[in-house]
Structure formats: structure tokens, C-alpha cells
mmCIF file of C-alpha atoms in Angstrom:
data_model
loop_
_atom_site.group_PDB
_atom_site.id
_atom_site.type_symbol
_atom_site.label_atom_id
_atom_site.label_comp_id
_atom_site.label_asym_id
_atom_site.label_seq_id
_atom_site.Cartn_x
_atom_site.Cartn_y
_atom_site.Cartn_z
ATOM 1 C CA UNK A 279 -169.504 -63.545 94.464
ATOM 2 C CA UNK A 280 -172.848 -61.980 95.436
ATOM 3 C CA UNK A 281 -171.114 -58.346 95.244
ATOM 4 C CA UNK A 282 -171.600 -59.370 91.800
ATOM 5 C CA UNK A 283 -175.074 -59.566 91.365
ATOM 6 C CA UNK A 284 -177.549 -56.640 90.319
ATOM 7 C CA UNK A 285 -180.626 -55.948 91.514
ATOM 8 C CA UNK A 286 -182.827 -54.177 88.420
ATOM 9 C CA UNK A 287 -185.965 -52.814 89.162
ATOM 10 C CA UNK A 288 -188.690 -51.218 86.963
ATOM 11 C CA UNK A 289 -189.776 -47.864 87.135
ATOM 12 C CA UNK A 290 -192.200 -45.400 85.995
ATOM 13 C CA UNK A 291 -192.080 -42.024 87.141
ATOM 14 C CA UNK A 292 -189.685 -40.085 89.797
ATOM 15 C CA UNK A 293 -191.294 -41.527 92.567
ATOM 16 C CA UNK A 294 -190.968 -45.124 91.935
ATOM 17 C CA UNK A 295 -187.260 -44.828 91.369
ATOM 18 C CA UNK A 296 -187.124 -42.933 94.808
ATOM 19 C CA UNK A 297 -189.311 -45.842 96.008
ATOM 20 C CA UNK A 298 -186.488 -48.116 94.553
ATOM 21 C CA UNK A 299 -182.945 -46.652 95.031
ATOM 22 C CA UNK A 300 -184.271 -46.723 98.771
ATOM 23 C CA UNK A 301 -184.648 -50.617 98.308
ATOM 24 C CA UNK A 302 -180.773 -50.564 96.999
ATOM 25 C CA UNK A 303 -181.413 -51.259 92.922
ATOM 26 C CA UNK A 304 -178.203 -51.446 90.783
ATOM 27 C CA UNK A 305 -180.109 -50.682 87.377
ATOM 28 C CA UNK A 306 -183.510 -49.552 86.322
ATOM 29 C CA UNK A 307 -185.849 -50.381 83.222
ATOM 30 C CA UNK A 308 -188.051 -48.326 81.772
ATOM 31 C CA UNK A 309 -190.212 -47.745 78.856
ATOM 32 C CA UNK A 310 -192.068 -44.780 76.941
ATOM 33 C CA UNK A 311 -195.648 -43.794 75.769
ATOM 34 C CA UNK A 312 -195.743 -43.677 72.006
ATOM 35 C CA UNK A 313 -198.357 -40.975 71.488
ATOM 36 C CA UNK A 314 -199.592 -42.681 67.973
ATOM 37 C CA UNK A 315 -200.484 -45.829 69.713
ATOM 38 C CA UNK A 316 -203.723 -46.884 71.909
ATOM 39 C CA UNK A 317 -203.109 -49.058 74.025
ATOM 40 C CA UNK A 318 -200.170 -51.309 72.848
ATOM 41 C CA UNK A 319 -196.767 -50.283 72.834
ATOM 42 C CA UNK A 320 -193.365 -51.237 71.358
ATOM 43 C CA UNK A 321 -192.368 -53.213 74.710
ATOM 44 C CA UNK A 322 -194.672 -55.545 74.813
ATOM 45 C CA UNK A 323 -196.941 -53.838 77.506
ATOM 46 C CA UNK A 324 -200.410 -52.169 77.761
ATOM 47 C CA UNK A 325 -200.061 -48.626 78.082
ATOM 48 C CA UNK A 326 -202.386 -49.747 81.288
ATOM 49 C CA UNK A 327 -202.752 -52.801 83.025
ATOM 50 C CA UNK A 328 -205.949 -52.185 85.259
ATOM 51 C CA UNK A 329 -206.311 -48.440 85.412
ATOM 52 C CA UNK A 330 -202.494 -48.066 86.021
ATOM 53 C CA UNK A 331 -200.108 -46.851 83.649
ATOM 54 C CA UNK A 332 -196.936 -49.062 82.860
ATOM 55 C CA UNK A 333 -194.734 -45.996 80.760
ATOM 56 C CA UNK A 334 -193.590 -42.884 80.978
ATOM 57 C CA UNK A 335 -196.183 -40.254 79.539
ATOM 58 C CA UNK A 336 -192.981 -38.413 77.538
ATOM 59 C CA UNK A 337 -189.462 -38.545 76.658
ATOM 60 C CA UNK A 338 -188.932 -34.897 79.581
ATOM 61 C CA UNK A 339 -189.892 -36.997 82.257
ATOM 62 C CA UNK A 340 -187.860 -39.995 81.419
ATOM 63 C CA UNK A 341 -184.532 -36.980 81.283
ATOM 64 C CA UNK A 342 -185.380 -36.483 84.791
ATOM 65 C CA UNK A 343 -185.295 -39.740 86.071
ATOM 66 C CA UNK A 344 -182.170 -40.833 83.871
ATOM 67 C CA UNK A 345 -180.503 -38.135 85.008
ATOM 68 C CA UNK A 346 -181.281 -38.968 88.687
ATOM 69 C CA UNK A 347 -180.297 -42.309 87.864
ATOM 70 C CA UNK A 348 -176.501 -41.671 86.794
ATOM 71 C CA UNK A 349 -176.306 -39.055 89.609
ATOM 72 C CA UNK A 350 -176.347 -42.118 91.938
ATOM 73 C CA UNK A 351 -174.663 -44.541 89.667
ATOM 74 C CA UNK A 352 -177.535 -46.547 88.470
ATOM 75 C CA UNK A 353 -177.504 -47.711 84.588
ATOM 76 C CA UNK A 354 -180.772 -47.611 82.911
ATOM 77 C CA UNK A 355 -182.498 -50.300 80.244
ATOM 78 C CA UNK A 356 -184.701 -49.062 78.132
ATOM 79 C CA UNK A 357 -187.893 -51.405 77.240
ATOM 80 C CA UNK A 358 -187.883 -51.828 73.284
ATOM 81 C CA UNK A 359 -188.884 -55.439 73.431
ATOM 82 C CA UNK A 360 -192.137 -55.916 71.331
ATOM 83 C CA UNK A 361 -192.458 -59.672 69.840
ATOM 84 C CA UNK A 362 -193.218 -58.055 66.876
ATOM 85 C CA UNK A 363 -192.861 -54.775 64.528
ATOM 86 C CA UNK A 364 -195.866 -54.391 61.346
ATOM 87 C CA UNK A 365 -193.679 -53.091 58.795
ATOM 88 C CA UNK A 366 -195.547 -49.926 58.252
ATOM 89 C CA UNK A 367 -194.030 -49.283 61.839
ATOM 90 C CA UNK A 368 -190.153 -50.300 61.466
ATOM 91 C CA UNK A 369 -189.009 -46.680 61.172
ATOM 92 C CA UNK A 370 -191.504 -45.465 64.179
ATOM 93 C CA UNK A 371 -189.927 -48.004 66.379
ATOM 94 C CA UNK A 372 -186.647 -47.525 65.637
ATOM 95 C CA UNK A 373 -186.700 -43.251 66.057
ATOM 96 C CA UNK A 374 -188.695 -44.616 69.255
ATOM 97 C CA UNK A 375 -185.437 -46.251 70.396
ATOM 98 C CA UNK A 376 -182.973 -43.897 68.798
ATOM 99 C CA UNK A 377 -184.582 -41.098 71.051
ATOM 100 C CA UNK A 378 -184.157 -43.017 74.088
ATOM 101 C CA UNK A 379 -180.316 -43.918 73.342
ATOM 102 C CA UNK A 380 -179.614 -40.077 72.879
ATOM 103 C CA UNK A 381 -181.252 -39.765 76.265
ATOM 104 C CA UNK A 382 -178.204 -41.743 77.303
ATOM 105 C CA UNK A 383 -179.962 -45.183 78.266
ATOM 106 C CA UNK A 384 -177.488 -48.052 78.847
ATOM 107 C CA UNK A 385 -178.928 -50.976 77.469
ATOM 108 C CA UNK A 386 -181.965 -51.675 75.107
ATOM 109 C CA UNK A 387 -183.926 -55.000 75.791
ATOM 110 C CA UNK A 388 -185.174 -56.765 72.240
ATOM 111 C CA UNK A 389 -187.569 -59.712 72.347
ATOM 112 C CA UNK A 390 -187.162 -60.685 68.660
ATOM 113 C CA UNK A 391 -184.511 -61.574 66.002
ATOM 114 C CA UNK A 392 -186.769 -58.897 64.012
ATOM 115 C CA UNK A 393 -186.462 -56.034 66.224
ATOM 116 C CA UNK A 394 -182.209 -56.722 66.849
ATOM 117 C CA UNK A 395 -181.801 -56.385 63.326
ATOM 118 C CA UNK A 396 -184.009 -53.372 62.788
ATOM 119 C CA UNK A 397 -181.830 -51.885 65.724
ATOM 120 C CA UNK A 398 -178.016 -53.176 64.977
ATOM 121 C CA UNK A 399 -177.261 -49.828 63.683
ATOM 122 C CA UNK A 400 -177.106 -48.932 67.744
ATOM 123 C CA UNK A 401 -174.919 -51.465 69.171
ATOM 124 C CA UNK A 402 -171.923 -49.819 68.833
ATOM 125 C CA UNK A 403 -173.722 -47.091 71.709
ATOM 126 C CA UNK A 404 -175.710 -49.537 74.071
ATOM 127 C CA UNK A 405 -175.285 -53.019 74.898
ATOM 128 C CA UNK A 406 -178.190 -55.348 74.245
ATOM 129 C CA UNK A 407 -180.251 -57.605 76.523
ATOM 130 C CA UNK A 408 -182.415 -60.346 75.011
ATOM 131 C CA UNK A 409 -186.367 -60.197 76.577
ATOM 132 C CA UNK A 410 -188.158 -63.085 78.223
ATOM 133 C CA UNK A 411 -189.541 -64.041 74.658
ATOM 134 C CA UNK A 412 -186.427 -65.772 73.308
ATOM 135 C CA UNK A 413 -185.395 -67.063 76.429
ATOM 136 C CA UNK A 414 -182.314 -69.586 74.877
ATOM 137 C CA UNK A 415 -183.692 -73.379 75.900
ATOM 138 C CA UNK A 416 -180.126 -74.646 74.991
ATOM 139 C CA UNK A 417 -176.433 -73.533 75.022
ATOM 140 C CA UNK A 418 -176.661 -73.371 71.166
ATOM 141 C CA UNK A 419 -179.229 -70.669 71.313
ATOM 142 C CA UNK A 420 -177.310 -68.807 74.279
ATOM 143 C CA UNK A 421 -174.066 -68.831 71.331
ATOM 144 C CA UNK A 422 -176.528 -67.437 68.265
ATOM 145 C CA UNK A 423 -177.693 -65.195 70.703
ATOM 146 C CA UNK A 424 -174.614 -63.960 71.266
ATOM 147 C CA UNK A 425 -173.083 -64.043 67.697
ATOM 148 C CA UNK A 426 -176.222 -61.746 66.989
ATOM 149 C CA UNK A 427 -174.761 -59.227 69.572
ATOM 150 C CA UNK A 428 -176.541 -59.572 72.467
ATOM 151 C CA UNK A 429 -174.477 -58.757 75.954
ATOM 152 C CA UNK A 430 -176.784 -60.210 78.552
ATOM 153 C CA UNK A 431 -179.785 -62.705 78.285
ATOM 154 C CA UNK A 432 -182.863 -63.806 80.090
ATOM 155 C CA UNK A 433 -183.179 -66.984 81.625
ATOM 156 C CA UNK A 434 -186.310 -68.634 81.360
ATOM 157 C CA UNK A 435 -188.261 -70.300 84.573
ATOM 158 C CA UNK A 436 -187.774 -73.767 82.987
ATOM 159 C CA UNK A 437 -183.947 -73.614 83.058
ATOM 160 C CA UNK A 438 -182.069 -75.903 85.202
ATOM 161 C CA UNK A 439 -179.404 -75.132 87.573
ATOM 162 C CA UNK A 440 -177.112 -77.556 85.959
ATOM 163 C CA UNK A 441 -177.919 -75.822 82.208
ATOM 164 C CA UNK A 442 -177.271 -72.456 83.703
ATOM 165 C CA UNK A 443 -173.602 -73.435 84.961
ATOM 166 C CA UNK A 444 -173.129 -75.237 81.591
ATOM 167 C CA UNK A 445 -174.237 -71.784 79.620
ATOM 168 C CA UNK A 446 -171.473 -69.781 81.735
ATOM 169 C CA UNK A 447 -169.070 -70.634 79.293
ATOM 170 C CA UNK A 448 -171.098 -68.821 76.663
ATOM 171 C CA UNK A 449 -169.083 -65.419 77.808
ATOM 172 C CA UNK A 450 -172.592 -63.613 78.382
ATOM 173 C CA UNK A 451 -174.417 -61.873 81.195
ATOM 174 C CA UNK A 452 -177.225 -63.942 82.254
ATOM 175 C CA UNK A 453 -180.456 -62.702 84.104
ATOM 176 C CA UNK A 454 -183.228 -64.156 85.757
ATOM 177 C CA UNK A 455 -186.646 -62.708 87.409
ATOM 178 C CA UNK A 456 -186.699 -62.136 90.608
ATOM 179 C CA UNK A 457 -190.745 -62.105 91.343
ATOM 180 C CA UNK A 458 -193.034 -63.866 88.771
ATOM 181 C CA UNK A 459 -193.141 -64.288 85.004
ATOM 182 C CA UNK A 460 -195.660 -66.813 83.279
ATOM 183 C CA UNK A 461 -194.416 -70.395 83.241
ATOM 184 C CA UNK A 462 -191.937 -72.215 82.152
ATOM 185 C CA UNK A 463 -190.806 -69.942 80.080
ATOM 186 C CA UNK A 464 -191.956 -66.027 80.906
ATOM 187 C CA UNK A 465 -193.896 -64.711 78.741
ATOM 188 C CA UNK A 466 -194.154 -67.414 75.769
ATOM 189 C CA UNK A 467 -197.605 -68.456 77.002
ATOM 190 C CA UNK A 468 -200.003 -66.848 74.973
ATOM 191 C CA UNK A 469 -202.802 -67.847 77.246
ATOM 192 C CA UNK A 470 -202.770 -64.547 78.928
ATOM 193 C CA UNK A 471 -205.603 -62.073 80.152
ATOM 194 C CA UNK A 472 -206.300 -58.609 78.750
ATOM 195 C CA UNK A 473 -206.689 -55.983 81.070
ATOM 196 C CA UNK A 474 -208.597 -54.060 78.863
ATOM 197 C CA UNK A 475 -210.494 -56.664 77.196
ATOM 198 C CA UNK A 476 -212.532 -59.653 78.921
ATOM 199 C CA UNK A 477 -213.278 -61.199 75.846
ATOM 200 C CA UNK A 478 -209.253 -62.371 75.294
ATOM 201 C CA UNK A 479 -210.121 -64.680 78.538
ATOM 202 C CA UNK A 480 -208.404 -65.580 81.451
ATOM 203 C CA UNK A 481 -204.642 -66.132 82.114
ATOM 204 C CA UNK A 482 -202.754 -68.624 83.891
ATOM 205 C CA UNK A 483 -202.195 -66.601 86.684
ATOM 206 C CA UNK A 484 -205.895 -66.771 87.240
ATOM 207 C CA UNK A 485 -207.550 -68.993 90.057
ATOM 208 C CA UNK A 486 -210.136 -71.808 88.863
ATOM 209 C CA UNK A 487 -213.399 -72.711 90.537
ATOM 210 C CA UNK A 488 -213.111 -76.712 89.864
ATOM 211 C CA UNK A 489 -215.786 -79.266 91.289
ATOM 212 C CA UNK A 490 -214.715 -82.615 91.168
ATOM 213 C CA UNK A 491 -216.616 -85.846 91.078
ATOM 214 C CA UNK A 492 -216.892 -87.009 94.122
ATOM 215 C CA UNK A 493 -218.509 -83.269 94.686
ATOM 216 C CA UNK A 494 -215.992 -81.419 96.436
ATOM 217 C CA UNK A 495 -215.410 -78.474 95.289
ATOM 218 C CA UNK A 496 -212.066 -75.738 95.257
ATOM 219 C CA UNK A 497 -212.837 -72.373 94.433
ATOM 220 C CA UNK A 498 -209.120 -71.337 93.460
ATOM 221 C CA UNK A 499 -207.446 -73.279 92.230
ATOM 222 C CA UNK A 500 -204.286 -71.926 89.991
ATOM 223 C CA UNK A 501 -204.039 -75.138 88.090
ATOM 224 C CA UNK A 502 -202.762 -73.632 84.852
ATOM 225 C CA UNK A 503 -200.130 -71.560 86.965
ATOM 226 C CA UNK A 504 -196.540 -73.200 86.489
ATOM 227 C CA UNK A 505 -194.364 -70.501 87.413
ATOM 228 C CA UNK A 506 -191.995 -70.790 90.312
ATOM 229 C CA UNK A 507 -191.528 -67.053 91.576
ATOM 230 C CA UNK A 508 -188.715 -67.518 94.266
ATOM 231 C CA UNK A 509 -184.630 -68.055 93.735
ATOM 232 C CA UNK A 510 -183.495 -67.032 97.135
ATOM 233 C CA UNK A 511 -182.209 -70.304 98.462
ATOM 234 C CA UNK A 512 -180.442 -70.514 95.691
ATOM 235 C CA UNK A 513 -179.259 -67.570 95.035
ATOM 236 C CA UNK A 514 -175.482 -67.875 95.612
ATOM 237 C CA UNK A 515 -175.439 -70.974 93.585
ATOM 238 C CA UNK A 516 -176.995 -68.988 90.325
ATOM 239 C CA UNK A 517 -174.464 -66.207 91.070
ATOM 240 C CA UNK A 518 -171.838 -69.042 90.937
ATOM 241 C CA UNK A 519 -173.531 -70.584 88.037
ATOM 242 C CA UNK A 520 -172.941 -67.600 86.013
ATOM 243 C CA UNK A 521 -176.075 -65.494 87.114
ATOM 244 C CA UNK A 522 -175.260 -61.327 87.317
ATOM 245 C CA UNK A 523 -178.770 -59.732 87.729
ATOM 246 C CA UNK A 524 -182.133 -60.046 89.160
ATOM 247 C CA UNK A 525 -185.211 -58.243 87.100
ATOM 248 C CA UNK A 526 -188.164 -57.555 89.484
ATOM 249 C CA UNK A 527 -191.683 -57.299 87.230
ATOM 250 C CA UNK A 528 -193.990 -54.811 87.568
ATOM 251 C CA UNK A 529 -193.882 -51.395 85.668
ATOM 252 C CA UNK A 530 -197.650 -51.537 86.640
ATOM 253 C CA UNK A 531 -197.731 -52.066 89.676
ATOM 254 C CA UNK A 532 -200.466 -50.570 91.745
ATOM 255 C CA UNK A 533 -198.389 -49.696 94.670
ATOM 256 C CA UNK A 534 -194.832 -49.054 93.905
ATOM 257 C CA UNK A 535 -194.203 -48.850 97.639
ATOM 258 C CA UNK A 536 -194.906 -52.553 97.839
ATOM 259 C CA UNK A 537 -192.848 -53.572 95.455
ATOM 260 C CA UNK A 538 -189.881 -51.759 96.549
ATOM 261 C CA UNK A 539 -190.262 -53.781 99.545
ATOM 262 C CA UNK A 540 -189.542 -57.086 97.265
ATOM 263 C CA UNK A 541 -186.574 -55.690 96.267
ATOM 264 C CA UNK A 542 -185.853 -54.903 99.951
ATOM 265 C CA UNK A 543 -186.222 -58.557 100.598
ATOM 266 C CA UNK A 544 -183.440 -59.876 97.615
ATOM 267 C CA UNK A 545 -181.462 -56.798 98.859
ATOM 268 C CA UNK A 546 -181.236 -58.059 102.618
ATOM 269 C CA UNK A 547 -181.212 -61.553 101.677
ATOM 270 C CA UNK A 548 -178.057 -61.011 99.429
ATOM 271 C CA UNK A 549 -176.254 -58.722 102.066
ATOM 272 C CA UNK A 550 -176.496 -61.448 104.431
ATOM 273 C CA UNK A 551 -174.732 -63.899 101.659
ATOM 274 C CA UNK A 552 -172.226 -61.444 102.065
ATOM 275 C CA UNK A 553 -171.479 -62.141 105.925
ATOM 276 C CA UNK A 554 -171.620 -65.655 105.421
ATOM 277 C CA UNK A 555 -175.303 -66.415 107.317
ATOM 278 C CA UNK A 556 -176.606 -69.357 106.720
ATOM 279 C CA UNK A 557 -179.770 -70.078 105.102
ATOM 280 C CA UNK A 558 -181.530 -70.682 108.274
ATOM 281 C CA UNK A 559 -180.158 -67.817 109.832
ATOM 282 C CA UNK A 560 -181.087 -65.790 107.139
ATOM 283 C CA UNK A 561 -185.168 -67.182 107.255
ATOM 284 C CA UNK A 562 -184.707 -66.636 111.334
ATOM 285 C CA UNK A 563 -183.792 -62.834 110.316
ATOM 286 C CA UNK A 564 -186.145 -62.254 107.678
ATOM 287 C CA UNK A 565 -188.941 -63.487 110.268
ATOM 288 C CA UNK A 566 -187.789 -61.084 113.109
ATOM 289 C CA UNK A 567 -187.354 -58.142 110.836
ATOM 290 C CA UNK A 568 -189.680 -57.964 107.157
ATOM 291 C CA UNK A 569 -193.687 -58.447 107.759
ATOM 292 C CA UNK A 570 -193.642 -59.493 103.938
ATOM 293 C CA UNK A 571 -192.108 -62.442 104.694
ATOM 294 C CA UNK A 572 -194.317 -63.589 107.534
ATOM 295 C CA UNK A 573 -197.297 -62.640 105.947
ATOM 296 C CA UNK A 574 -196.788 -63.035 102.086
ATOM 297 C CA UNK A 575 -193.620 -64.674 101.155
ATOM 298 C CA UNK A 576 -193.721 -67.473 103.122
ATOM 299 C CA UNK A 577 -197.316 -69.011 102.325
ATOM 300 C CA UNK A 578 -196.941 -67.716 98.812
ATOM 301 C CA UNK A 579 -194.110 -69.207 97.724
ATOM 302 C CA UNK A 580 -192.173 -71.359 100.725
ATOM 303 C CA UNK A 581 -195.436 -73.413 101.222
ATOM 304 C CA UNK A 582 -195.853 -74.318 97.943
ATOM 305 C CA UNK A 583 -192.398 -74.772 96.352
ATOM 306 C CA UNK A 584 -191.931 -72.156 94.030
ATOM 307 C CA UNK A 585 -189.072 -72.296 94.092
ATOM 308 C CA UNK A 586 -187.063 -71.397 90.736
ATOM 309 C CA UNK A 587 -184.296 -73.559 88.842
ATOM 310 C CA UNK A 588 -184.628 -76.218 91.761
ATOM 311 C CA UNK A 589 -186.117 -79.964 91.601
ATOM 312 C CA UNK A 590 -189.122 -79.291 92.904
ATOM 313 C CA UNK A 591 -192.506 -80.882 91.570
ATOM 314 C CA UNK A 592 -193.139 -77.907 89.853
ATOM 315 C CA UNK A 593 -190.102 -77.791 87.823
ATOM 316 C CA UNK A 594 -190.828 -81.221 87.114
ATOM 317 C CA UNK A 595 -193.451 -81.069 85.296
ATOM 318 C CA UNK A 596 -192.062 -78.932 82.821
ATOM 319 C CA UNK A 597 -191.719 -80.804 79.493
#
């Protein structure tokens, strides 16, 4: 069943989707400048996350890389998933959206009940993928969701296995993130840093100096950092379980190169699924042949059990 699952990968500019149909990406997301807007956008980005952009500058540029796109069979989603619209802005954001759905964009991701109804009038032309923000904690949300017209939703870190395989019978797409998101559930932490303004505080990704009493002291310690990160071991179970795509973060990204090289890693890992290797075999490979995993994955994420929709302390904890 892992010929199944998609790899989607973010992308802003003709490079990075090079950088990522090289890694073997089944879809692309991608979002779009809105020249009457700062900093914020309507997809729930900074226009910049320290010094590096996180959009397309204009709709010609996003043509180019859509068209690339279908040339080699890869759908596009297009990023429309603000928490929240001001009402003076409803008919900005929804020409925002209409231009990117006559640009021939596949799916639109919405991250409110708000911004699916301002938008309803296109889901007869693009299917609909609900954001991180209204990640369903219950098979009666994953139904509503769907009643509302949503095709394919996001599963939040907090989920279980044995929730996911119950939700199958829902009828929808499900997707999950395949490196990072903020907790339990992404993105529905609000204790999150600014990049352009040190006064909002730090986030949870953020490593604590903490001194103890008996006078030791740890100088990072992520102790507000509940995330899990890693579904690889698992990843033919959560295909079984109903799973059909993995979204990799990081439209800002400082190195696109890198991250292509994440997507490398699901995109090996799941080709080996396909022949059957074990999951020892397929650690024994990953060792001989991707530095990442030697030098990054492993301690990152191996060592300290992130790993996602498992019983691991970590998930535990979630309440």
C-alpha cells in the first residue's frame, strides 16, 4: 500500500521545486505575496521567517513553477490557510484565492470554518484540504469536516494510531507531517516566537537554560517542546491506517537543498517498504548510504523518541 502514499513538499521559487522533484515529491504547496500586506499573509506565514522569504513574490512566477509542476505530473496546493480573515479583508482574500485557482492549482488548504465558507463558491474547481489548525481530535469532527466539503485532512501530532484506523471509515484523505509541527497538535500552540519581533517571546521549539536546586545546571533544555517529528517506523502501518500523504514544513527554509534531502530520506525509506526490507534492514541502509541519518536523524529524533502516533513517553504526556 505504500505506492499509495504522497510525498508533498513546499516550495518557493523554481529552484526549490527542482531541489524537490529531484527528492521524488508527488505534490507541492505553495503560497503568494499579497502586495497590500507587511508582513502577515493570508496562510498563516510571515512573509519572512529570519531574513528568508516563505512566498512567491507574484502570481508570473508561481505560472512558471505550476506549469513545471503538471509537466511532470505533480498536483499543486495552494496555501490559503489563515486562522482568521478581518472582515474589511473577506473579498481581498478570496480574489487572492480565486487568482490562484485560475492559475490551475489543485487543492486549496483552509485553516478555519470562516475561511471554507468565504471560499465554497470554489469547490466545485479544487478539492479542499483542512490546515493543521482544525486538526479533527475525534471521528465526529473528521465527519463535520467532511460534510463541510473538505477532501483530505490534517492529522494532528497527538493522534493515536488506533484513532487514525478508526477515522478511515470517515471516506477522507488523511495527512500527516512528515518533519516537525508544534506539539500535540501543530500549530494550535500560540506560544510561538516572532521572527520579526522579540518582544512576542520565545516558542516551544526554543531551548531553556534551567538551574536546578541542587545547582546543576542544563543550558538547553527544550522542555516546552512536545512534538514528535518522526513516523518512519511506522509508516506502513499509517498508510494501512488510512494515511495517503506526507507534508514536509518549511517554505522558509534557509537551505532548500537540505530539506530536499528529508524528503530524500521518506522517499528511500518508502521505496524500500516497497521491496519488503525490514525495518532493520532499512536503518542498516540508511546508515551505509544518507549522512543525514548518521549525523542528524538519528540523535535528533531516534535517541529521543520522537517518534509520531506511537506510545512513547512523549505521546504520553499528551492530555
Amino acid at each position: 500500500m505504500l505506492d499509495q502514499l504522497k510525498l508533498v513538499a513546499p516550495v518557493r521559487s523554481k529552484f526549490m521545486l527542482q531541489e524537490m522533484l529531484e527528492a521524488g515529491v508527488d505534490e507541492i504547496y505553495v503560497g503568494v505575496r499579497h502586495p497590500l500586506l507587511q508582513q502577515l499573509s493570508f496562510d498563516n506565514r510571515f512573509q519572512t521567517v529570519a531574513g528568508y522569504p516563505a512566498h512567491f513574490e507574484n502570481w508570473e512566477s508561481l505560472q512558471e513553477v505550476i506549469d513545471l509542476a503538471k509537466r511532470k505530473s505533480v498536483q499543486v496546493i495552494f496555501m490559503a490557510n489563515a486562522s482568521y480573515i478581518p472582515r474589511e479583508l473577506e473579498q481581498l482574500y478570496i480574489g487572492h484565492v480565486a487568482q490562484a485557482v485560475e492559475l490551475g492549482v489543485d487543492f486549496v488548504t483552509v485553516s478555519s470554518f470562516q475561511t471554507l465558507e468565504l471560499l465554497k463558491g470554489f469547490q466545485k474547481r479544487v478539492a479542499f484540504i483542512s490546515g493543521s489548525t482544525i486538526a479533527p481530535v475525534n471521528k465526529y469532527a473528521v465527519r463535520m469536516l467532511r460534510e463541510k466539503g473538505i477532501a483530505r485532512i490534517t492529522v494532528g501530532h497527538s493522534t493515536t494510531l488506533e484513532e487514525i484506523k478508526r477515522w478511515k471509515q470517515e471516506g477522507l484523505e488523511m495527512m500527516i507531517t512528515g518533519n516537525f509541527g508544534t506539539g500535540s497538535v501543530p500549530a494550535a500552540c500560540r506560544l510561538w516566537e516572532s521572527p520579526n519581533n522579540a518582544e512576542i517571546g520565545e516558542g516551544i521549539r526554543s531551548g531553556y537554560r534551567v538551574e536546578f536546586p541542587d545547582g546543576s545546571i542544563v543550558s538547553q533544555m527544550t522542555l516546552l517542546d512536545s512534538a514528535t517529528d518522526c513516523s518512519l517506523c511506522n509508516l506502513e502501518e499509517l498508510v494501512e491506517a488510512g494515511v495517503r500523504a506526507i507534508k514536509f514544513i518549511g517554505r522558509e527554509a534557509p537551505n532548500p537543498v537540505s530539506l530536499s534531502l528529508v524528503v530524500d530520506v521518506f522517499r528511500q525509506w518508502k521505496e524500500l517498504g516497497l521491496e519488503n526490507v525490514s525495518i532493520a534492514g532499512k536503518k542498516e541502509i540508511m546508515e551505509q548510504e544518507q549522512l543525514m541519518w548518521v549525523m542528524k536523524w538519528v540523535p535528533r529524533f531516534c535517541e529521543k523518541c520522537r517518534c509520531t502516533y506511537l506510545p512513547t513517553r512523549t505521546n504520553q504526556m499528551y492530555v
